[in-house]
mmCIF file of C-alpha atoms and ligand atoms in Angstrom:
data_model
loop_
_atom_site.group_PDB
_atom_site.id
_atom_site.type_symbol
_atom_site.label_atom_id
_atom_site.label_comp_id
_atom_site.label_asym_id
_atom_site.label_seq_id
_atom_site.Cartn_x
_atom_site.Cartn_y
_atom_site.Cartn_z
ATOM 1 C CA UNK A 1 12.084 6.039 6.747
ATOM 2 C CA UNK A 2 13.815 2.735 6.239
ATOM 3 C CA UNK A 3 11.430 0.266 4.705
ATOM 4 C CA UNK A 4 13.214 -3.056 4.917
ATOM 5 C CA UNK A 5 10.958 -4.021 2.041
ATOM 6 C CA UNK A 6 11.522 -2.989 -1.543
ATOM 7 C CA UNK A 7 8.263 -2.079 -3.258
ATOM 8 C CA UNK A 8 7.961 -3.080 -6.886
ATOM 9 C CA UNK A 9 9.397 -0.765 -9.470
ATOM 10 C CA UNK A 10 6.797 0.782 -11.781
ATOM 11 C CA UNK A 11 7.775 -1.556 -14.614
ATOM 12 C CA UNK A 12 7.519 -4.631 -12.341
ATOM 13 C CA UNK A 13 4.153 -3.410 -11.027
ATOM 14 C CA UNK A 14 2.859 -3.032 -14.582
ATOM 15 C CA UNK A 15 4.150 -6.507 -15.483
ATOM 16 C CA UNK A 16 2.559 -8.020 -12.387
ATOM 17 C CA UNK A 17 -0.808 -6.300 -12.853
ATOM 18 C CA UNK A 18 -0.916 -7.043 -16.593
ATOM 19 C CA UNK A 19 -1.117 -10.726 -15.679
ATOM 20 C CA UNK A 20 -3.368 -10.220 -12.610
ATOM 21 C CA UNK A 21 -5.846 -7.917 -14.281
ATOM 22 C CA UNK A 22 -6.141 -10.104 -17.392
ATOM 23 C CA UNK A 23 -8.258 -12.344 -15.145
ATOM 24 C CA UNK A 24 -10.548 -9.588 -13.915
ATOM 25 C CA UNK A 25 -13.436 -7.945 -15.766
ATOM 26 C CA UNK A 26 -12.444 -4.264 -15.217
ATOM 27 C CA UNK A 27 -15.755 -3.275 -16.709
ATOM 28 C CA UNK A 28 -18.317 -2.303 -14.032
ATOM 29 C CA UNK A 29 -21.000 0.040 -15.108
ATOM 30 C CA UNK A 30 -22.213 2.982 -13.046
ATOM 31 C CA UNK A 31 -25.113 0.949 -11.688
ATOM 32 C CA UNK A 32 -22.651 -1.746 -10.605
ATOM 33 C CA UNK A 33 -20.497 0.891 -8.942
ATOM 34 C CA UNK A 34 -23.548 2.204 -7.086
ATOM 35 C CA UNK A 35 -24.557 -1.202 -5.815
ATOM 36 C CA UNK A 36 -21.011 -1.824 -4.609
ATOM 37 C CA UNK A 37 -20.701 1.439 -2.715
ATOM 38 C CA UNK A 38 -24.306 1.868 -1.595
ATOM 39 C CA UNK A 39 -25.618 -1.676 -1.243
ATOM 40 C CA UNK A 40 -29.251 -2.659 -1.669
ATOM 41 C CA UNK A 41 -30.563 0.720 -2.746
ATOM 42 C CA UNK A 42 -32.768 -1.058 -5.271
ATOM 43 C CA UNK A 43 -35.180 -2.260 -2.605
ATOM 44 C CA UNK A 44 -38.432 -0.531 -1.847
ATOM 45 C CA UNK A 45 -38.235 0.842 0.757
ATOM 46 C CA UNK A 46 -34.527 1.540 0.367
ATOM 47 C CA UNK A 47 -32.163 -0.384 2.575
ATOM 48 C CA UNK A 48 -29.930 2.020 4.441
ATOM 49 C CA UNK A 49 -26.302 1.612 5.387
ATOM 50 C CA UNK A 50 -23.811 3.770 7.259
ATOM 51 C CA UNK A 51 -22.124 4.732 3.964
ATOM 52 C CA UNK A 52 -25.438 5.626 2.269
ATOM 53 C CA UNK A 53 -26.490 7.686 5.254
ATOM 54 C CA UNK A 54 -23.118 9.460 5.169
ATOM 55 C CA UNK A 55 -23.551 10.244 1.490
ATOM 56 C CA UNK A 56 -27.250 11.239 1.434
ATOM 57 C CA UNK A 57 -26.691 14.874 2.480
ATOM 58 C CA UNK A 58 -24.393 15.221 -0.507
ATOM 59 C CA UNK A 59 -27.065 14.144 -3.013
ATOM 60 C CA UNK A 60 -29.552 16.289 -4.867
ATOM 61 C CA UNK A 61 -32.703 14.463 -3.752
ATOM 62 C CA UNK A 62 -34.576 11.923 -1.731
ATOM 63 C CA UNK A 63 -34.204 8.972 -4.062
ATOM 64 C CA UNK A 64 -31.591 6.189 -3.968
ATOM 65 C CA UNK A 65 -28.083 7.313 -3.039
ATOM 66 C CA UNK A 66 -25.994 7.032 -6.213
ATOM 67 C CA UNK A 67 -22.796 8.516 -7.505
ATOM 68 C CA UNK A 68 -24.816 10.459 -10.058
ATOM 69 C CA UNK A 69 -27.034 11.913 -7.316
ATOM 70 C CA UNK A 70 -23.931 12.875 -5.318
ATOM 71 C CA UNK A 71 -22.299 14.561 -8.336
ATOM 72 C CA UNK A 72 -25.531 16.437 -9.065
ATOM 73 C CA UNK A 73 -25.733 17.511 -5.385
ATOM 74 C CA UNK A 74 -22.110 18.662 -5.521
ATOM 75 C CA UNK A 75 -22.880 20.681 -8.693
ATOM 76 C CA UNK A 76 -25.831 22.330 -7.008
ATOM 77 C CA UNK A 77 -23.704 23.192 -3.980
ATOM 78 C CA UNK A 78 -20.912 24.598 -6.104
ATOM 79 C CA UNK A 79 -22.411 26.129 -9.194
ATOM 80 C CA UNK A 80 -20.133 27.800 -11.692
ATOM 81 C CA UNK A 81 -17.428 25.234 -11.824
ATOM 82 C CA UNK A 82 -17.276 21.576 -12.940
ATOM 83 C CA UNK A 83 -17.121 18.975 -10.258
ATOM 84 C CA UNK A 84 -13.996 16.844 -10.430
ATOM 85 C CA UNK A 85 -14.527 13.056 -10.043
ATOM 86 C CA UNK A 86 -11.388 10.882 -10.063
ATOM 87 C CA UNK A 87 -11.784 7.085 -10.232
ATOM 88 C CA UNK A 88 -8.661 5.307 -8.980
ATOM 89 C CA UNK A 89 -8.153 2.051 -10.838
ATOM 90 C CA UNK A 90 -11.173 2.698 -12.992
ATOM 91 C CA UNK A 91 -10.413 -0.089 -15.402
ATOM 92 C CA UNK A 92 -12.309 0.317 -18.680
ATOM 93 C CA UNK A 93 -13.871 3.517 -17.336
ATOM 94 C CA UNK A 94 -17.401 2.242 -18.027
ATOM 95 C CA UNK A 95 -18.998 3.998 -15.053
ATOM 96 C CA UNK A 96 -17.697 7.326 -16.287
ATOM 97 C CA UNK A 97 -18.502 6.497 -19.869
ATOM 98 C CA UNK A 98 -22.085 5.720 -18.844
ATOM 99 C CA UNK A 99 -22.428 9.090 -17.203
ATOM 100 C CA UNK A 100 -20.604 10.876 -19.976
ATOM 101 C CA UNK A 101 -22.964 9.541 -22.616
ATOM 102 C CA UNK A 102 -25.731 11.714 -21.012
ATOM 103 C CA UNK A 103 -26.188 15.102 -22.718
ATOM 104 C CA UNK A 104 -25.441 17.796 -20.118
ATOM 105 C CA UNK A 105 -22.507 16.179 -18.399
ATOM 106 C CA UNK A 106 -19.457 17.865 -19.832
ATOM 107 C CA UNK A 107 -20.507 21.264 -18.583
ATOM 108 C CA UNK A 108 -20.823 20.107 -14.998
ATOM 109 C CA UNK A 109 -18.293 17.290 -14.573
ATOM 110 C CA UNK A 110 -14.599 16.594 -15.173
ATOM 111 C CA UNK A 111 -14.047 12.861 -14.953
ATOM 112 C CA UNK A 112 -10.631 11.281 -14.737
ATOM 113 C CA UNK A 113 -9.715 7.596 -14.602
ATOM 114 C CA UNK A 114 -6.294 6.751 -13.136
ATOM 115 C CA UNK A 115 -5.104 3.301 -14.069
ATOM 116 C CA UNK A 116 -1.914 1.460 -14.916
ATOM 117 C CA UNK A 117 -3.411 0.596 -18.315
ATOM 118 C CA UNK A 118 -5.602 1.955 -21.046
ATOM 119 C CA UNK A 119 -7.792 -1.161 -20.936
ATOM 120 C CA UNK A 120 -10.227 0.102 -23.552
ATOM 121 C CA UNK A 121 -12.623 -2.609 -24.778
ATOM 122 C CA UNK A 122 -10.002 -5.238 -25.473
ATOM 123 C CA UNK A 123 -11.400 -8.731 -24.879
ATOM 124 C CA UNK A 124 -15.029 -7.646 -24.576
ATOM 125 C CA UNK A 125 -17.435 -9.685 -26.704
ATOM 126 C CA UNK A 126 -19.493 -7.877 -29.318
ATOM 127 C CA UNK A 127 -22.722 -8.968 -27.604
ATOM 128 C CA UNK A 128 -21.613 -7.271 -24.425
ATOM 129 C CA UNK A 129 -20.802 -4.101 -26.338
ATOM 130 C CA UNK A 130 -24.330 -4.246 -27.790
ATOM 131 C CA UNK A 131 -25.799 -4.626 -24.306
ATOM 132 C CA UNK A 132 -23.746 -1.669 -23.139
ATOM 133 C CA UNK A 133 -24.959 0.468 -25.989
ATOM 134 C CA UNK A 134 -28.573 -0.542 -25.158
ATOM 135 C CA UNK A 135 -27.940 0.519 -21.560
ATOM 136 C CA UNK A 136 -26.500 3.899 -22.470
ATOM 137 C CA UNK A 137 -26.340 4.845 -26.137
ATOM 138 C CA UNK A 138 -22.940 6.269 -26.945
ATOM 139 C CA UNK A 139 -21.202 4.594 -23.997
ATOM 140 C CA UNK A 140 -18.709 2.791 -26.211
ATOM 141 C CA UNK A 141 -17.952 5.813 -28.404
ATOM 142 C CA UNK A 142 -14.600 7.590 -28.270
ATOM 143 C CA UNK A 143 -16.332 10.833 -27.197
ATOM 144 C CA UNK A 144 -17.522 9.157 -23.981
ATOM 145 C CA UNK A 145 -14.028 8.136 -22.859
ATOM 146 C CA UNK A 146 -13.017 9.950 -19.648
ATOM 147 C CA UNK A 147 -9.638 11.563 -19.290
ATOM 148 C CA UNK A 148 -7.086 8.810 -18.492
ATOM 149 C CA UNK A 149 -3.994 9.220 -16.391
ATOM 150 C CA UNK A 150 -1.760 6.174 -16.821
ATOM 151 C CA UNK A 151 -0.073 5.979 -13.489
ATOM 152 C CA UNK A 152 0.171 4.170 -10.176
ATOM 153 C CA UNK A 153 -2.800 5.194 -7.969
ATOM 154 C CA UNK A 154 -0.571 4.825 -4.922
ATOM 155 C CA UNK A 155 1.599 7.797 -5.820
ATOM 156 C CA UNK A 156 -0.303 9.663 -8.519
ATOM 157 C CA UNK A 157 -0.352 13.439 -8.153
ATOM 158 C CA UNK A 158 -3.415 15.078 -9.613
ATOM 159 C CA UNK A 159 -3.078 18.433 -11.320
ATOM 160 C CA UNK A 160 -6.013 19.732 -9.246
ATOM 161 C CA UNK A 161 -7.643 18.453 -6.071
ATOM 162 C CA UNK A 162 -10.745 16.280 -6.508
ATOM 163 C CA UNK A 163 -14.265 16.736 -5.184
ATOM 164 C CA UNK A 164 -14.894 13.005 -5.315
ATOM 165 C CA UNK A 165 -12.496 10.087 -5.379
ATOM 166 C CA UNK A 166 -13.661 6.532 -5.851
ATOM 167 C CA UNK A 167 -11.849 3.212 -5.780
ATOM 168 C CA UNK A 168 -13.969 0.211 -6.723
ATOM 169 C CA UNK A 169 -12.505 -3.268 -6.461
ATOM 170 C CA UNK A 170 -8.996 -1.856 -6.464
ATOM 171 C CA UNK A 171 -7.633 -1.511 -2.932
ATOM 172 C CA UNK A 172 -6.854 -5.264 -2.652
ATOM 173 C CA UNK A 173 -4.248 -4.997 -5.451
ATOM 174 C CA UNK A 174 -2.132 -2.321 -3.779
ATOM 175 C CA UNK A 175 1.298 -2.689 -2.175
ATOM 176 C CA UNK A 176 0.888 0.120 0.309
ATOM 177 C CA UNK A 177 -2.833 0.731 0.880
ATOM 178 C CA UNK A 178 -2.349 3.094 3.859
ATOM 179 C CA UNK A 179 -0.064 5.408 1.894
ATOM 180 C CA UNK A 180 -2.520 5.204 -0.983
ATOM 181 C CA UNK A 181 -5.544 6.132 1.128
ATOM 182 C CA UNK A 182 -3.498 9.040 2.540
ATOM 183 C CA UNK A 183 -2.445 10.113 -0.953
ATOM 184 C CA UNK A 184 -6.087 10.215 -2.031
ATOM 185 C CA UNK A 185 -7.285 12.030 1.072
ATOM 186 C CA UNK A 186 -4.573 14.599 0.690
ATOM 187 C CA UNK A 187 -5.792 15.369 -2.840
ATOM 188 C CA UNK A 188 -9.378 15.994 -1.992
ATOM 189 C CA UNK A 189 -10.706 19.531 -1.841
ATOM 190 C CA UNK A 190 -11.844 20.690 1.595
ATOM 191 C CA UNK A 191 -14.977 18.694 2.435
ATOM 192 C CA UNK A 192 -14.435 16.465 -0.633
ATOM 193 C CA UNK A 193 -15.312 12.807 -0.254
ATOM 194 C CA UNK A 194 -13.745 9.466 -1.095
ATOM 195 C CA UNK A 195 -15.412 6.055 -1.356
ATOM 196 C CA UNK A 196 -13.468 2.801 -1.313
ATOM 197 C CA UNK A 197 -15.541 -0.273 -1.963
ATOM 198 C CA UNK A 198 -15.100 -3.925 -2.720
ATOM 199 C CA UNK A 199 -17.312 -6.979 -2.764
ATOM 200 C CA UNK A 200 -15.243 -8.729 -0.136
ATOM 201 C CA UNK A 201 -13.930 -7.342 3.115
ATOM 202 C CA UNK A 202 -10.540 -5.714 2.581
ATOM 203 C CA UNK A 203 -9.239 -4.172 5.827
ATOM 204 C CA UNK A 204 -8.389 -7.611 7.226
ATOM 205 C CA UNK A 205 -5.809 -8.018 4.441
ATOM 206 C CA UNK A 206 -3.875 -5.135 5.949
ATOM 207 C CA UNK A 207 -1.938 -6.267 8.997
ATOM 208 C CA UNK A 208 0.736 -5.527 11.417
ATOM 209 C CA UNK A 209 3.970 -7.423 11.000
ATOM 210 C CA UNK A 210 3.746 -10.993 12.252
ATOM 211 C CA UNK A 211 -0.045 -11.137 12.521
ATOM 212 C CA UNK A 212 -1.725 -14.111 10.954
ATOM 213 C CA UNK A 213 -4.972 -14.256 9.072
ATOM 214 C CA UNK A 214 -7.210 -15.911 11.650
ATOM 215 C CA UNK A 215 -10.462 -15.046 13.358
ATOM 216 C CA UNK A 216 -8.687 -14.045 16.520
ATOM 217 C CA UNK A 217 -6.811 -11.208 14.933
ATOM 218 C CA UNK A 218 -6.151 -8.153 16.978
ATOM 219 C CA UNK A 219 -6.306 -4.547 16.134
ATOM 220 C CA UNK A 220 -5.449 -3.664 12.569
ATOM 221 C CA UNK A 221 -3.820 -0.653 10.887
ATOM 222 C CA UNK A 222 -7.132 0.373 9.282
ATOM 223 C CA UNK A 223 -8.919 0.284 12.638
ATOM 224 C CA UNK A 224 -6.165 2.531 14.022
ATOM 225 C CA UNK A 225 -6.459 4.823 11.041
ATOM 226 C CA UNK A 226 -10.234 5.181 11.619
ATOM 227 C CA UNK A 227 -9.666 5.823 15.332
ATOM 228 C CA UNK A 228 -7.222 8.542 14.414
ATOM 229 C CA UNK A 229 -9.832 10.100 12.110
ATOM 230 C CA UNK A 230 -12.397 10.024 14.947
ATOM 231 C CA UNK A 231 -9.995 11.653 17.370
ATOM 232 C CA UNK A 232 -9.441 14.461 14.914
ATOM 233 C CA UNK A 233 -13.091 14.996 14.077
ATOM 234 C CA UNK A 234 -12.816 13.655 10.517
ATOM 235 C CA UNK A 235 -16.093 12.184 9.271
ATOM 236 C CA UNK A 236 -16.122 8.679 7.973
ATOM 237 C CA UNK A 237 -18.523 5.716 7.649
ATOM 238 C CA UNK A 238 -17.999 2.055 7.112
ATOM 239 C CA UNK A 239 -20.396 -0.595 5.931
ATOM 240 C CA UNK A 240 -20.179 -4.332 5.658
ATOM 241 C CA UNK A 241 -23.772 -5.237 4.898
ATOM 242 C CA UNK A 242 -26.759 -2.981 4.381
ATOM 243 C CA UNK A 243 -29.459 -2.663 7.070
ATOM 244 C CA UNK A 244 -31.819 -5.592 7.435
ATOM 245 C CA UNK A 245 -35.442 -5.518 6.251
ATOM 246 C CA UNK A 246 -36.682 -3.974 9.476
ATOM 247 C CA UNK A 247 -34.000 -1.246 9.387
ATOM 248 C CA UNK A 248 -31.715 -2.838 11.924
ATOM 249 C CA UNK A 249 -28.067 -1.971 11.396
ATOM 250 C CA UNK A 250 -25.573 -4.852 11.545
ATOM 251 C CA UNK A 251 -22.926 -4.464 14.235
ATOM 252 C CA UNK A 252 -19.937 -2.411 13.212
ATOM 253 C CA UNK A 253 -16.470 -3.945 13.127
ATOM 254 C CA UNK A 254 -13.720 -1.494 12.190
ATOM 255 C CA UNK A 255 -11.386 -4.399 11.404
ATOM 256 C CA UNK A 256 -13.528 -5.942 8.716
ATOM 257 C CA UNK A 257 -15.898 -4.227 6.274
ATOM 258 C CA UNK A 258 -16.462 -3.692 2.572
ATOM 259 C CA UNK A 259 -17.255 -0.005 2.040
ATOM 260 C CA UNK A 260 -15.535 3.055 3.408
ATOM 261 C CA UNK A 261 -16.383 6.733 3.025
ATOM 262 C CA UNK A 262 -14.179 9.590 4.299
ATOM 263 C CA UNK A 263 -14.798 13.305 4.097
ATOM 264 C CA UNK A 264 -11.863 15.641 3.986
ATOM 265 C CA UNK A 265 -11.726 17.933 7.032
ATOM 266 C CA UNK A 266 -10.550 21.361 5.824
ATOM 267 C CA UNK A 267 -6.889 21.957 6.473
ATOM 268 C CA UNK A 268 -5.915 18.420 7.316
ATOM 269 C CA UNK A 269 -3.604 15.904 5.706
ATOM 270 C CA UNK A 270 -2.819 12.269 6.467
ATOM 271 C CA UNK A 271 0.698 11.011 6.920
ATOM 272 C CA UNK A 272 1.758 7.357 7.249
ATOM 273 C CA UNK A 273 4.316 6.728 9.938
ATOM 274 C CA UNK A 274 5.221 3.071 9.369
ATOM 275 C CA UNK A 275 6.693 1.200 6.436
ATOM 276 C CA UNK A 276 5.406 -1.916 4.723
ATOM 277 C CA UNK A 277 7.419 -4.962 5.789
ATOM 278 C CA UNK A 278 5.933 -7.638 3.522
ATOM 279 C CA UNK A 279 3.452 -8.075 0.684
ATOM 280 C CA UNK A 280 2.060 -11.507 -0.192
ATOM 281 C CA UNK A 281 -0.081 -12.352 -3.181
ATOM 282 C CA UNK A 282 -2.798 -14.911 -2.460
ATOM 283 C CA UNK A 283 -4.481 -17.284 -4.942
ATOM 284 C CA UNK A 284 -6.978 -14.597 -5.978
ATOM 285 C CA UNK A 285 -4.088 -12.256 -6.578
ATOM 286 C CA UNK A 286 -5.124 -10.075 -3.660
ATOM 287 C CA UNK A 287 -2.308 -8.627 -1.590
ATOM 288 C CA UNK A 288 -1.733 -9.250 2.100
ATOM 289 C CA UNK A 289 0.180 -6.233 3.263
ATOM 290 C CA UNK A 290 2.069 -6.132 6.552
ATOM 291 C CA UNK A 291 3.164 -2.947 8.271
ATOM 292 C CA UNK A 292 5.788 -2.379 10.904
ATOM 293 C CA UNK A 293 4.174 -1.694 14.233
ATOM 294 C CA UNK A 294 5.314 1.464 15.896
ATOM 295 C CA UNK A 295 8.195 0.739 18.256
ATOM 296 C CA UNK A 296 6.288 1.429 21.472
ATOM 297 C CA UNK A 297 2.795 1.087 20.099
ATOM 298 C CA UNK A 298 1.972 4.645 20.996
ATOM 299 C CA UNK A 299 2.176 6.657 17.802
ATOM 300 C CA UNK A 300 -0.647 6.251 15.259
ATOM 301 C CA UNK A 301 0.179 4.387 12.113
ATOM 302 C CA UNK A 302 -1.495 7.141 10.152
ATOM 303 C CA UNK A 303 -1.306 10.604 11.620
ATOM 304 C CA UNK A 304 -3.654 13.470 10.957
ATOM 305 C CA UNK A 305 -1.412 16.462 10.287
ATOM 306 C CA UNK A 306 -2.876 19.873 10.831
ATOM 307 C CA UNK A 307 -4.837 22.010 10.827
ATOM 308 C CA UNK A 308 -2.135 23.982 12.640
ATOM 309 C CA UNK A 309 0.718 22.500 10.680
ATOM 310 C CA UNK A 310 -1.197 22.584 7.432
ATOM 311 C CA UNK A 311 0.843 24.758 5.136
ATOM 312 C CA UNK A 312 0.388 22.823 1.927
ATOM 313 C CA UNK A 313 -1.174 24.434 -1.064
ATOM 314 C CA UNK A 314 -1.670 21.076 -2.704
ATOM 315 C CA UNK A 315 1.406 21.626 -4.798
ATOM 316 C CA UNK A 316 3.055 18.466 -6.037
ATOM 317 C CA UNK A 317 6.223 19.048 -4.074
ATOM 318 C CA UNK A 318 4.397 19.470 -0.819
ATOM 319 C CA UNK A 319 2.242 16.418 -1.399
ATOM 320 C CA UNK A 320 5.222 14.301 -2.258
ATOM 321 C CA UNK A 321 6.860 15.438 0.934
ATOM 322 C CA UNK A 322 3.750 14.534 2.925
ATOM 323 C CA UNK A 323 3.524 11.096 1.449
HETATM 324 C C1 SAM B 1 -10.588 -5.364 -10.643
HETATM 325 S S1 SAM B 1 -10.209 -3.983 -11.695
HETATM 326 C C2 SAM B 1 -11.547 -2.869 -11.255
HETATM 327 C C3 SAM B 1 -11.800 -1.849 -12.327
HETATM 328 C C4 SAM B 1 -12.980 -0.968 -12.107
HETATM 329 N N1 SAM B 1 -12.833 -0.164 -10.909
HETATM 330 C C5 SAM B 1 -14.202 -1.804 -12.037
HETATM 331 O O1 SAM B 1 -14.711 -2.036 -10.955
HETATM 332 O O2 SAM B 1 -14.656 -2.208 -13.108
HETATM 333 C C6 SAM B 1 -8.792 -3.204 -10.874
HETATM 334 C C7 SAM B 1 -8.220 -2.108 -11.683
HETATM 335 O O3 SAM B 1 -7.189 -1.472 -10.938
HETATM 336 C C8 SAM B 1 -6.063 -1.256 -11.796
HETATM 337 N N2 SAM B 1 -4.885 -1.213 -10.912
HETATM 338 C C9 SAM B 1 -4.387 -2.183 -10.135
HETATM 339 N N3 SAM B 1 -3.317 -1.740 -9.468
HETATM 340 C C10 SAM B 1 -3.134 -0.463 -9.830
HETATM 341 C C11 SAM B 1 -2.228 0.573 -9.461
HETATM 342 N N4 SAM B 1 -1.257 0.334 -8.542
HETATM 343 N N5 SAM B 1 -2.360 1.773 -10.041
HETATM 344 C C12 SAM B 1 -3.322 2.018 -10.951
HETATM 345 N N6 SAM B 1 -4.247 1.112 -11.305
HETATM 346 C C13 SAM B 1 -4.139 -0.114 -10.775
HETATM 347 C C14 SAM B 1 -6.109 -2.385 -12.768
HETATM 348 O O4 SAM B 1 -5.412 -2.104 -13.966
HETATM 349 C C15 SAM B 1 -7.588 -2.552 -13.005
HETATM 350 O O5 SAM B 1 -8.068 -1.732 -14.012
#
């Protein structure tokens, strides 16, 4: 595929993100992750959302939908082996550290943070560290650190497929978000789940070539991706805001939302068909990414491959070929 656009080399990406991420916190706790993915679960009664509803059957109970409840539910459904949670762009790894500081965790979970940097606790004030320790004793200890893969989340190849992949406040920094989402999907186990969440809407930063950022924008690559998922019977949910107090669900707009959940349909892979043509950094250091539209507009920008043509065994070579 000819790209017409040269993506950053790994070294240039690291140099760019070293500057960009110095201005971000990179230190969300598990509770902060939960409220970003499953908004307004702290209310009584709980406020629902499409993404929370999607995730509830995966949890181990009737309480709030949380990542911990999902991981416990996954453990119950698959006893005898640890559940693999991979956090893409996990920053300081605090969410995983918080969970890991609980006693029984290592026997049931394998947690991996994939990030360009080993951020550690550099730059965190001692008072914040004290607050973190008060929240979860042991959270700052070296024994609570999750496994870290220092790599680009866009192209990382995991040694084993994941049960759960999360990306919290990370998608807006990527040069090729469609290829990245496909890479993550392709490395889920059958029926595994991925959650991509930010505080601001992110799909409207992903455009077709030549489209401007205005309220009149037309269809977007992410909308087309989701339509392709629907056509192939792949479960997903998107949420912008949680339900209102009376349980009313805000109207759905596939072009603009904050939270996305996708469940891997057994035997399927995603394949991007179009190259990136331009990436622009805005004042918040978020990336506007433009994709080439398909020549005649007929082929999907992300294709579901399989199940018939699914021959991959999740080996690195096959995955690289798919991506
Ligand atoms: C805003 S921080 C969010 C960190 C964490 N998820 C949180 O919410 O606290 C974004 C993280 O993504 C990482 N990151 C950005 N681009 C990346 C890439 N291409 N590959 C791996 N990590 C990346 C940054 O180093 C940073 O840790």
